[in-house]
Coordinates of C-alpha atoms in Angstrom, one line a residue:
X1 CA 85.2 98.1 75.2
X2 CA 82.7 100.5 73.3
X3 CA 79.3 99.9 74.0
X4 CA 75.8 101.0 72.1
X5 CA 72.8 101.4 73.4
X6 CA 70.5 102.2 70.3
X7 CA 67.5 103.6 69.7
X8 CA 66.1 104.3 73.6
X9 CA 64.1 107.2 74.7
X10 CA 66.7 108.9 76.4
X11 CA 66.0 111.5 79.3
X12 CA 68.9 113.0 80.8
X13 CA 66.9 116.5 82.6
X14 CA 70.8 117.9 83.2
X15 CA 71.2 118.8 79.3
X16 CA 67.6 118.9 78.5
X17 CA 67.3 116.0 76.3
X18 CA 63.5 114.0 76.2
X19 CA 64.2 112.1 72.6
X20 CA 65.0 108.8 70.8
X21 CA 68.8 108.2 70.9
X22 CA 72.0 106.1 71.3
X23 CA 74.0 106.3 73.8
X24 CA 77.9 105.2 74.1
X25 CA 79.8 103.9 77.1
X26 CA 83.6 103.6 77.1
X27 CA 86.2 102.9 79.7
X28 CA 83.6 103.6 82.7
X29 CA 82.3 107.2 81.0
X30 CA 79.9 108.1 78.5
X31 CA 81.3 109.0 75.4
X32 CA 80.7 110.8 72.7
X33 CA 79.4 108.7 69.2
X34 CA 83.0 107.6 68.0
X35 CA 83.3 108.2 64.2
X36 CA 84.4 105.3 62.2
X37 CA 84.4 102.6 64.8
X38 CA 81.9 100.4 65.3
X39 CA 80.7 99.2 68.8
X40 CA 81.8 95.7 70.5
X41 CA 78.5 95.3 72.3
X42 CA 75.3 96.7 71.2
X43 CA 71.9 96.7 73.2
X44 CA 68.8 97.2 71.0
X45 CA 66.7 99.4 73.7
X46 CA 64.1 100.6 71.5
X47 CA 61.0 100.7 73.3
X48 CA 62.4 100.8 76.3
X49 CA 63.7 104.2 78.5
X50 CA 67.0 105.2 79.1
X51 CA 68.3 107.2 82.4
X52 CA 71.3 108.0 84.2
X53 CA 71.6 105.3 87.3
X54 CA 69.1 106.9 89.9
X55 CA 71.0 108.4 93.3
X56 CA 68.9 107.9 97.1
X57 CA 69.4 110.8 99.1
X58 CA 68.5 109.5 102.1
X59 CA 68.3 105.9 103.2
X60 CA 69.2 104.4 106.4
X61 CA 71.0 101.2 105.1
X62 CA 74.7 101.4 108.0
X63 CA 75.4 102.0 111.3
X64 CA 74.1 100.6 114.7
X65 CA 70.3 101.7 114.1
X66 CA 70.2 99.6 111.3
X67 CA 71.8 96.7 112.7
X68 CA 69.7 97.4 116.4
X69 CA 66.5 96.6 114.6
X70 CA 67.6 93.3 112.6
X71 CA 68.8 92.2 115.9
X72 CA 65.2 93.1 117.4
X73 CA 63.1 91.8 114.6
X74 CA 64.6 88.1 113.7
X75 CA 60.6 87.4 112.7
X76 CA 60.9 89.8 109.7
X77 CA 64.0 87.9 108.6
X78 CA 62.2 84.9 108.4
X79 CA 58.9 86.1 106.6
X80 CA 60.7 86.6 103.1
X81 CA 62.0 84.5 100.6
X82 CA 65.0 82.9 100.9
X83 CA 68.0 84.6 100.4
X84 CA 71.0 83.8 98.1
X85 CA 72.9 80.9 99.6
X86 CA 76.3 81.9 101.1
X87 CA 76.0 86.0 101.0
X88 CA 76.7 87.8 104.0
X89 CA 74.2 88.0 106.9
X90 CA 71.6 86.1 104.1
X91 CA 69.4 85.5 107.2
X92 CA 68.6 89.4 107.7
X93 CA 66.6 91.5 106.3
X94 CA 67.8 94.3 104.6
X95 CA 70.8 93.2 104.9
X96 CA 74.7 94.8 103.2
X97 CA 74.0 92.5 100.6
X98 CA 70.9 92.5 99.8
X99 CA 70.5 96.3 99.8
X100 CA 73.0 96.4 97.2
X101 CA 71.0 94.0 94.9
X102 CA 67.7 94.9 95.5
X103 CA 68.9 98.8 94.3
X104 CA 70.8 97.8 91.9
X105 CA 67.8 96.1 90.0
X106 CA 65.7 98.8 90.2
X107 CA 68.4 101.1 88.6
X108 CA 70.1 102.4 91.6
X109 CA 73.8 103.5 91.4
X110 CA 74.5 105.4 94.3
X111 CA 72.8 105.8 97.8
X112 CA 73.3 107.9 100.7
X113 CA 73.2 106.6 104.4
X114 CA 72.2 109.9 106.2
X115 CA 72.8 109.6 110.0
X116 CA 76.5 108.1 111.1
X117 CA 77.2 109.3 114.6
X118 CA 80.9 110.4 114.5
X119 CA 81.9 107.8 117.1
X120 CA 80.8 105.2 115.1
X121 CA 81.5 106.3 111.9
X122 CA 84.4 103.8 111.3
X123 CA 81.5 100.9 112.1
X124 CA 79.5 102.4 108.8
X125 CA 82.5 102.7 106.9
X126 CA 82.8 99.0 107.2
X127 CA 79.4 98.0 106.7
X128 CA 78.9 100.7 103.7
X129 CA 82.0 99.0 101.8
X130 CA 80.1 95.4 102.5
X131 CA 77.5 96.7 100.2
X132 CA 77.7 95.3 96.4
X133 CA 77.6 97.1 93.1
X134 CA 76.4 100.5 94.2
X135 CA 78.3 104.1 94.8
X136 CA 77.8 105.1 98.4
X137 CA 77.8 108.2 100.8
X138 CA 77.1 109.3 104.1
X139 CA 76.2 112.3 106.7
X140 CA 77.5 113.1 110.1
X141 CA 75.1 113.7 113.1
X142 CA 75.9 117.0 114.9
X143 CA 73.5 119.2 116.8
X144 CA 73.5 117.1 120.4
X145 CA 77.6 116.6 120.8
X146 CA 79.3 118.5 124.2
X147 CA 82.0 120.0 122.3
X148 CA 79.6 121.9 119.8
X149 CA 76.8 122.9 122.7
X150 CA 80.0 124.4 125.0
X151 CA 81.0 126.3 121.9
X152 CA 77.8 127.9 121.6
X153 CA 77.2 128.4 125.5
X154 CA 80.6 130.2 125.1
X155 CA 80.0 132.3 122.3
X156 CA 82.5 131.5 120.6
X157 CA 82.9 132.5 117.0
X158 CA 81.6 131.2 113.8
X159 CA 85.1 130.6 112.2
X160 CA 85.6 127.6 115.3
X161 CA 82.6 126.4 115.2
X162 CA 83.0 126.1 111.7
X163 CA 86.1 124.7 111.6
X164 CA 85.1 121.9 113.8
X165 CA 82.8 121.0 111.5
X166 CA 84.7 120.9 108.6
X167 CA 87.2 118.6 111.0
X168 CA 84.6 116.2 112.1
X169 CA 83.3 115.9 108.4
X170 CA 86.7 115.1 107.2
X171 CA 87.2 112.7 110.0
X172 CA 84.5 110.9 109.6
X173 CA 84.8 110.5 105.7
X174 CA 81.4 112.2 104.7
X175 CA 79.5 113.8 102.3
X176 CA 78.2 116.7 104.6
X177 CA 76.2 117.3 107.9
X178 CA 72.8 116.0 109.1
X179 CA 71.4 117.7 112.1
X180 CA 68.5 115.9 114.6
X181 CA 66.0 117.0 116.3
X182 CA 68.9 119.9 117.3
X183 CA 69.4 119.8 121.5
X184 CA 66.1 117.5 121.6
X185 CA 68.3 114.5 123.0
X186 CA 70.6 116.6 125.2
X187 CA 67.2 118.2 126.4
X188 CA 65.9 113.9 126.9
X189 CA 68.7 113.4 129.1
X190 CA 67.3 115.8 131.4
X191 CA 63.2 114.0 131.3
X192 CA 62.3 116.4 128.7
X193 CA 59.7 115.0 126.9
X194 CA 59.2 117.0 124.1
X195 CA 61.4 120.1 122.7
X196 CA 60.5 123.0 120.3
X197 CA 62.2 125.6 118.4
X198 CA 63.2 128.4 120.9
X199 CA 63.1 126.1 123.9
X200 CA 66.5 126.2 126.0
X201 CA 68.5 122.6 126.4
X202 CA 69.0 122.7 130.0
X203 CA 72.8 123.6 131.7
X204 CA 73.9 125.0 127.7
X205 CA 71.5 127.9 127.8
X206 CA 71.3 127.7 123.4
X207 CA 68.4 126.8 121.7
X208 CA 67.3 124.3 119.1
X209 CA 67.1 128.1 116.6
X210 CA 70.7 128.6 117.8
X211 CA 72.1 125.2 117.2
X212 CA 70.7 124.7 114.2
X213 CA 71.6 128.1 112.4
X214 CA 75.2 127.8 113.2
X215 CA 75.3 124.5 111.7
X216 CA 73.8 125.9 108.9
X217 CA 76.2 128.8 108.6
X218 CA 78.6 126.5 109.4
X219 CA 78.3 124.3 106.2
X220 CA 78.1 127.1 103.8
X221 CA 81.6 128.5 105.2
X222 CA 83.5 125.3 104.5
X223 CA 82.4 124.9 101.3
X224 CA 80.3 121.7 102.0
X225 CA 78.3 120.8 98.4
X226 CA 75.2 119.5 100.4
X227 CA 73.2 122.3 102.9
X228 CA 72.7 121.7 106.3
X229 CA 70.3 118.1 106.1
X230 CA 67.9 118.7 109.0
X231 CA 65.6 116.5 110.8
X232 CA 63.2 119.6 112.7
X233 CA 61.6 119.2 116.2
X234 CA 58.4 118.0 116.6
X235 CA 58.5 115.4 114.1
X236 CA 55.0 113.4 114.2
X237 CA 53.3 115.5 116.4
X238 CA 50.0 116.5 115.4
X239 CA 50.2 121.0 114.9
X240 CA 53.6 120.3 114.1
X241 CA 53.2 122.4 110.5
X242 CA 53.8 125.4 112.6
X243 CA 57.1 123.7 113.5
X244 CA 58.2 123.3 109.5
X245 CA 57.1 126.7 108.9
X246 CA 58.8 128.9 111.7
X247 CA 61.8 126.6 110.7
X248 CA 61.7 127.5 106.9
X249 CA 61.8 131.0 107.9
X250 CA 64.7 130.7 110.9
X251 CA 66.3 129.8 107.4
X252 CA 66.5 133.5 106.6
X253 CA 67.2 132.5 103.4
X254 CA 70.2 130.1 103.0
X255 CA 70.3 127.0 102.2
X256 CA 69.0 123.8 103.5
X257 CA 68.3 120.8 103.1
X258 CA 65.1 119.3 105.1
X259 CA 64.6 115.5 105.9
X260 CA 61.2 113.5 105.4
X261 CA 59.0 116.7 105.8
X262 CA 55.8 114.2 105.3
X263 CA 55.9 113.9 109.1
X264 CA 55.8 117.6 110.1
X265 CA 52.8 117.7 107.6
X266 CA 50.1 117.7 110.5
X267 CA 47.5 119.8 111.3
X268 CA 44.5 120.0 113.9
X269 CA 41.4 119.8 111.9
X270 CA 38.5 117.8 112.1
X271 CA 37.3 115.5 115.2
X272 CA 40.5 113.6 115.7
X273 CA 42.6 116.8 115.7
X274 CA 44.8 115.3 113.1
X275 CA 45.0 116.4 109.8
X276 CA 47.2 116.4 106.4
X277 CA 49.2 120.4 106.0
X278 CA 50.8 119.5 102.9
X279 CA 49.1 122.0 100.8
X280 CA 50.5 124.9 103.3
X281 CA 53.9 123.1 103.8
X282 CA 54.1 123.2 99.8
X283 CA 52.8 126.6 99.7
X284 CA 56.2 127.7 101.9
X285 CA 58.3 125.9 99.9
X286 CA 57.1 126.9 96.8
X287 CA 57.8 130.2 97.7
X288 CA 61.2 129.5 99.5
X289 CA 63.7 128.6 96.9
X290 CA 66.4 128.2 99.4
X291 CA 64.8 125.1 101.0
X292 CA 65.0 121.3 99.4
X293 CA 63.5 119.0 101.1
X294 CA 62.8 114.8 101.1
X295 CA 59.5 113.4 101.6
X296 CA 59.4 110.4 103.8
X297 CA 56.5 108.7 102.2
X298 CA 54.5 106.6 104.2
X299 CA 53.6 103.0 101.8
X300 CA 50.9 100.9 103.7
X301 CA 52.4 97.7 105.7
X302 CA 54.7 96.3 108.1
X303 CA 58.4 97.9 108.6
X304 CA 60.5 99.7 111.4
X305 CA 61.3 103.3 112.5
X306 CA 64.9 103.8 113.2
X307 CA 65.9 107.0 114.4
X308 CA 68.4 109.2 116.4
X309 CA 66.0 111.2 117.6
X310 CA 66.1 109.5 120.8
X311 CA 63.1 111.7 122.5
X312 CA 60.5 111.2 119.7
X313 CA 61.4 107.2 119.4
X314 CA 61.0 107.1 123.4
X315 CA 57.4 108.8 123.2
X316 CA 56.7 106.3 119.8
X317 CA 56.9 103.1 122.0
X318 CA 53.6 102.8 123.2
X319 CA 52.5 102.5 119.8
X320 CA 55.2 100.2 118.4
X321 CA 53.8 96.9 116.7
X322 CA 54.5 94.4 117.7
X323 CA 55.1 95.4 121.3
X324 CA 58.8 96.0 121.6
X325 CA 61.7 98.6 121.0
X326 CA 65.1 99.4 121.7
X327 CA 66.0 102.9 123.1
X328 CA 70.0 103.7 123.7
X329 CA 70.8 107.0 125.1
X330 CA 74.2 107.2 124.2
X331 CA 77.1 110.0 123.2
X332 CA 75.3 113.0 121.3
X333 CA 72.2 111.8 119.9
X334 CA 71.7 107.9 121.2
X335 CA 69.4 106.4 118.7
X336 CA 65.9 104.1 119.1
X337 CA 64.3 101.3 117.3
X338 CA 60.6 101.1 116.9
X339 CA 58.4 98.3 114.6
X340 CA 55.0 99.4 113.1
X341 CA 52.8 98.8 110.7
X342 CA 50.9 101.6 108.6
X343 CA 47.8 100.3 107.6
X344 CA 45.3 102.0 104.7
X345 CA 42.4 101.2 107.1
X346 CA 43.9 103.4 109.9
X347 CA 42.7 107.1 109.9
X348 CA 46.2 108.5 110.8
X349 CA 47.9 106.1 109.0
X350 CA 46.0 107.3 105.7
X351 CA 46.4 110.6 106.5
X352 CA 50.4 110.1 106.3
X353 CA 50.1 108.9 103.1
X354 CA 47.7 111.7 101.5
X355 CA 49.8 114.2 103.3
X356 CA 53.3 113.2 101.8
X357 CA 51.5 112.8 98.3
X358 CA 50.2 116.4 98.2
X359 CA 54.0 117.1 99.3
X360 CA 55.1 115.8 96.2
X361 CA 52.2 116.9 93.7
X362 CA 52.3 120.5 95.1
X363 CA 55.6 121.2 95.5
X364 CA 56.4 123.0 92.0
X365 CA 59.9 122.4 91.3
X366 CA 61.3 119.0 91.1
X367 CA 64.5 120.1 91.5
X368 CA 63.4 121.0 95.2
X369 CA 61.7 117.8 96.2
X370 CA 63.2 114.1 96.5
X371 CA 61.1 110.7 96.8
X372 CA 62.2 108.9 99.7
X373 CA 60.2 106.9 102.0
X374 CA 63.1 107.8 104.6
X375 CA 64.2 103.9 104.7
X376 CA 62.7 102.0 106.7
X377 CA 60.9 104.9 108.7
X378 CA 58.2 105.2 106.2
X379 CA 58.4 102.2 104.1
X380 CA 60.8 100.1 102.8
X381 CA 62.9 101.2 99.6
X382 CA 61.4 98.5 97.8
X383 CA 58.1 100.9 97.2
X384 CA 59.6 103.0 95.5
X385 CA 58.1 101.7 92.0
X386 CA 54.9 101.8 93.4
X387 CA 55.7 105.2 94.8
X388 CA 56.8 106.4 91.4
X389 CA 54.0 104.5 89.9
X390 CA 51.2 106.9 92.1
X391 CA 53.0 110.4 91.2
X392 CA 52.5 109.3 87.5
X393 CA 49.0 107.9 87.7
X394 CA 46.1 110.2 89.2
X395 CA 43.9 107.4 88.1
X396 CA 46.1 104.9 90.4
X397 CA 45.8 107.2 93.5
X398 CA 41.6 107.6 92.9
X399 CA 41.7 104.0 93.2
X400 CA 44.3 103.5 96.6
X401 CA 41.9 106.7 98.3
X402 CA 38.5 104.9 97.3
X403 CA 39.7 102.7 100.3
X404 CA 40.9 105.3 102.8
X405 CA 38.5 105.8 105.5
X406 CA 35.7 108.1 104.3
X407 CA 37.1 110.9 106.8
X408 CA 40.7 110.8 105.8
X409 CA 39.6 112.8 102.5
X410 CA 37.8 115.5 104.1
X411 CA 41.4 116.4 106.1
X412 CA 43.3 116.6 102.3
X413 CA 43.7 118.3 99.1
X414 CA 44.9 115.2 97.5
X415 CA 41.5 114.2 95.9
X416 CA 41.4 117.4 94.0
X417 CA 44.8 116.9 92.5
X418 CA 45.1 115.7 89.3
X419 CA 49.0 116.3 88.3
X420 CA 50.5 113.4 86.8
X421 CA 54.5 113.5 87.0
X422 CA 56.6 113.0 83.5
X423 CA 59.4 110.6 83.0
X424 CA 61.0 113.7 82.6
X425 CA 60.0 114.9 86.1
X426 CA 60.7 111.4 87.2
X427 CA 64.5 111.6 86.0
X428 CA 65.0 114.9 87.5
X429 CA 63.7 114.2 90.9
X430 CA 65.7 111.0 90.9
X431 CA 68.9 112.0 89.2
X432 CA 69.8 115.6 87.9
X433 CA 68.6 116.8 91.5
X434 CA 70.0 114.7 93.8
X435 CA 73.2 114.9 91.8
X436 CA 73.3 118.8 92.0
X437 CA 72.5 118.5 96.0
X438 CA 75.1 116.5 96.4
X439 CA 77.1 118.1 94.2
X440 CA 78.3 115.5 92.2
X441 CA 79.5 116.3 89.0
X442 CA 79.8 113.1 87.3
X443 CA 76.7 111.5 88.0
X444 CA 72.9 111.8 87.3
X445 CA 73.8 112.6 83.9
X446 CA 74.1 111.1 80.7
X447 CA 76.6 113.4 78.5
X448 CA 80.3 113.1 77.5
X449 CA 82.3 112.2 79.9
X450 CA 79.9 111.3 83.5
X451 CA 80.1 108.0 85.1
X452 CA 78.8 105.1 82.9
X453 CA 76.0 104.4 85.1
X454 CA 72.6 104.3 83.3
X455 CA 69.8 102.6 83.7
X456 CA 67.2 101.0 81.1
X457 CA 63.7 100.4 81.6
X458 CA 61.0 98.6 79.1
X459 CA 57.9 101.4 78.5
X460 CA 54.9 99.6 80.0
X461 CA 51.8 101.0 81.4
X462 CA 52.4 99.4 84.7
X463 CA 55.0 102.0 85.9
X464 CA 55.5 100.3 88.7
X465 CA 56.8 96.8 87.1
X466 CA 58.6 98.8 84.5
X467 CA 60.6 100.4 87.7
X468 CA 60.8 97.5 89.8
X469 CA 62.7 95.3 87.5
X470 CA 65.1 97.9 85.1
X471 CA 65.9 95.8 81.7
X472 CA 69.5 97.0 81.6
X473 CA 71.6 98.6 84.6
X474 CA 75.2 99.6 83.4
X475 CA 77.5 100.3 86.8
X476 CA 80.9 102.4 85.6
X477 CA 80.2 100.8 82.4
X478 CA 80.0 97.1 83.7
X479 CA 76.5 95.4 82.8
X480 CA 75.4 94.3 86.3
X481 CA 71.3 93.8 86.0
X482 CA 69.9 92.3 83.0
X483 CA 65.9 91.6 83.4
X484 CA 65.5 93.0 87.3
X485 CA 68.3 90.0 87.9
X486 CA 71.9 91.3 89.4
X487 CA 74.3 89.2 86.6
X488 CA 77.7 90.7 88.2
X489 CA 78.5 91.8 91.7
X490 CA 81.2 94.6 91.7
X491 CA 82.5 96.7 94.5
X492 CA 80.9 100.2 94.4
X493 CA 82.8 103.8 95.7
X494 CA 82.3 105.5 99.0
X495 CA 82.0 109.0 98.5
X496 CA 83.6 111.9 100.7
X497 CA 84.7 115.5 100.7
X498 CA 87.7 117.0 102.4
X499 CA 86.6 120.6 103.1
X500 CA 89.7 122.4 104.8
X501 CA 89.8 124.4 108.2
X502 CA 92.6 125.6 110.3
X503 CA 94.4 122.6 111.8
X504 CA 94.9 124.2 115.3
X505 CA 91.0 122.9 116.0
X506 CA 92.8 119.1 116.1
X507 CA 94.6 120.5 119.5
X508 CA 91.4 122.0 121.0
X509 CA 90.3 118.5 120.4
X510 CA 93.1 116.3 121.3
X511 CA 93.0 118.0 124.5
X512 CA 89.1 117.7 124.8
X513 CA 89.1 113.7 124.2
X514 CA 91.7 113.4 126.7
X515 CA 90.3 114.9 129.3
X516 CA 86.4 113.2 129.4
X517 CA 87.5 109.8 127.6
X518 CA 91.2 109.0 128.3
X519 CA 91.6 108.3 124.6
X520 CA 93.3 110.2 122.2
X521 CA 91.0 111.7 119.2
X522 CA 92.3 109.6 116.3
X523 CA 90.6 106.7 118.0
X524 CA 87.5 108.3 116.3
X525 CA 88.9 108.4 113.0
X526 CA 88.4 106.9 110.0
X527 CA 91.9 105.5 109.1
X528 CA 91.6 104.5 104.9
X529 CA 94.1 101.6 106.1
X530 CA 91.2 100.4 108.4
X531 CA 89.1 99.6 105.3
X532 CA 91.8 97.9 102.7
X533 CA 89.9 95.4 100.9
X534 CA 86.5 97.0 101.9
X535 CA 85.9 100.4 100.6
X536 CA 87.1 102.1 97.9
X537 CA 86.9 106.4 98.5
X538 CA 86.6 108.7 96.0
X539 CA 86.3 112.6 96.5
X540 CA 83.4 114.7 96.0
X541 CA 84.9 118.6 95.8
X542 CA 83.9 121.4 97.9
X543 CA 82.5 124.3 96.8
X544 CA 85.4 127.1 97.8

């Protein structure tokens, strides 16, 4: 069936078009304008904006985190409006089902879960494929595992080391490799409290530096699309801008990728020794065009931290609200659970919020930064209209600071910013970047032949309504959102590479497995036969 959508503003950042247009969708793919045929469906968009379908880079929405905190938190799942009757796990928040919906009618196509620990990857295979309507992906957690630390305490080469990542990777049916908090929850194991940069995890001898750069290296030699995603030491600690610097410059100039950097933002000024460092975190990245990064936006009110950074949940449970948390110091990394509320009347609180805004405002390329409020950690995805809403209004954010605490703009930059981000800016921070992270070639576009996924919003001046509800959201071509309401539930992709390495690291491995668990190493795997009737894979290529 050809479909027309007619007369939009379409912005599609990948091919440089900001104009009035149609657009044609055939077969799943855009198409090219057909001559002599005339359309069987056509959608009179003028007035309203046309994108490609907008891609999350980093949102925890699978695995046991996720599913620790709707255990711990039945309240939350009672405080909302009632779900749709007869969906999966309607009673929880955020739950497979819902998080499918409540993307999709914001214009969502494809999101990427970016913490699966490789023993329970299988787990967030299933759970990822119980999610409706949108494209999915995920990351694998390395940086904490006994098999990679040995290597390193070994010395042994970067060809194994990086052919065990390319194995785990493939094994676990991912998009790439996240990294946390590198040695920080092997160092926990041993009652270290806290763990920096060149400090040594205890009975390896390697340090977080080391770990972290081989990873890095690591990625690049496999051909993996997406950098090395880190989550950095330090994270929330107030000085912790030193942190984020030394480690933009332990880089040395590759690649990489690093997660929620709003909460290594933090300097020591003023009289509570806590202040915003986005204007010098922006400063280095600006002038470090190797390094992307995510935001992690704090948005004022109630939510839950999940994390596998085991040692900084453990030291956040003192202030968790209400007064409860789970902590689980498993394989690798473990993993935490931690309910708070950021409030606008809090002085630290506010200064989160100032300081992932000047992230956004200062950083100069688009193409380097991504919104995310690191799901739930900072806020719910549901802000995101009204985080898209304050990068386009400097009149909007005078009005949210006139009720900061008087002191909270003393420690920032952000009143003396008076950028305002474009559509255009909008559409390449939310599609043609992430897609080119990622590097996924059909999507975040809108020219012949990419994935029919677009996404139609009515122009109001109320950004964050017009983002909230999209008019029109097309998924492989299927209509699925018509006025902010989901009108068709399909079954969305899982996304994966396959980057090769020398097959002999599957011995090295077998042999491993058997010796510490008794169980062979295919008991770790994700089998495709495992998910029949739940996920649906589709490969991402590598770069070599």
């Amino acid at each position: 069936m050809l479909t027309r959508l007619h007369g939009g503003h379409v912005v599609d950042p990948v091919n440089g078009v900001d104009q009035i247009g149609d657009l044609y969708l055939e077969d799943g793919r855009i198409v090219a304008p057909p001559e002599g045929r005339s359309p069987d469906a056509d959608y009179d968009v003028s007035g309203h904006v046309v994108m490609a379908g907008a891609i999350d880079i980093h949102s925890h929405i699978a695995g046991g985190n996720v599913n620790s905190a709707r255990l711990l938190l039945p309240e939350m799942h009672r405080s909302i409006r009632a779900r749709l009757d007869g969906t999966p796990l309607s009673t929880a928040k955020w739950s497979t089902f819902e998080t499918g919906r409540l993307y999709a009618q914001m214009g969502f196509t494809t999101v990427v879960e970016p913490a699966v620990a490789p023993h329970h990857a299988l787990h967030a295979h299933m759970e990822l494929g119980d999610v409706p309507i949108i494209d999915k992906g995920a990351l694998t957690v390395l940086g904490n595992d006994d098999f990679l630390l040995r290597a390193l305490r070994a010395g042994e080469s970067e060809t194994a080391i990086a052919d065990y990542v390319a194995q785990t990777v493939e094994a676990t049916g991912t998009l790439g490799l996240k990294c946390i908090n590198p040695g920080g929850a092997e160092a926990f194991k041993q009652n270290m409290r806290s763990f920096g940069l060149d400090e040594i995890v205890p009975f390896y001898g390697v340090t977080s530096r080391q770990i972290f750069q081989s990873l890095q290296r690591a990625t690049g030699r496999v051909g993996i699309p997406h950098p090395l995603h880190l989550h950095m030491n330090n994270l929330g600690v107030a000085g912790n801008i030193e942190t984020a610097l030394e480690t933009i410059d332990a880089a040395d100039g590759l690649p990489m990728h690093l997660a929620h950097v709003q909460f290594y933002a933090y300097g020591l000024e003023g009289k509570n020794a806590f202040s915003s460092a986005g204007a010098r975190l922006a400063a280095k990245i600006n002038a470090n065009k190797n390094i992307s990064v995510d935001v992690g936006q704090v948005m004022f009110g109630d939510t839950v931290t999940i994390s596998s950074d085991v040692l900084r949940q453990f030291n956040s449970l003192s202030g968790a609200i209400p007064k409860k948390g789970v902590i689980f110091d498993g394989d690798a990394n473990g993993g935490g659970v931690v309910p708070y509320a950021y409030r606008i009347s809090n002085y630290y609180n506010a200064i989160q919020w100032a300081a992932g805004l000047e992230l956004f405002l200062l950083i100069e390329d688009p193409m380097q930064v991504f919104f995310t409020t690191d799901h739930p950690n900072g806020g719910p995805f549901t802000t995101y209209p009204d985080l898209f809403a304050l990068l386009m209004s400097a009149e909007l954010r005078a009005q949210w600071m006139e009720r900061l605490p008087a002191d909270v703009l003393e420690m920032t930059t952000l009143p003396s910013i008076k950028r305002e981000y474009s559509l255009y800016e909008i559409a390449t921070m939310s599609r043609a970047g992430p897609a080119r992270l990622y590097g996924f070639e059909d999507r975040g576009r809108l020219d012949d032949g990419a994935i029919a996924d677009v996404a139609v919003y009515k122009q109001q001046t109320d950004k964050a309504g017009m983002f909230r509800n999209a008019a029109l959201v097309f998924k492989d071509g299927e209509l699925v959102v018509r006025d902010g309401a989901v009108t068709r539930y399909t079954k969305g992709k899982t996304l994966r590479i396959r980057p090769g390495y020398d097959r002999a690291i599957e011995k090295r491995l077998d042999a491993y497995y058997d010796e510490l668990y008794g169980l062979p190493r295919s008991a770790f795997d994700v089998p495709e036969a495992a998910l029949a009737g739940k996920s649906v894979f589709a490969e991402v290529a590598c770069r070599n």
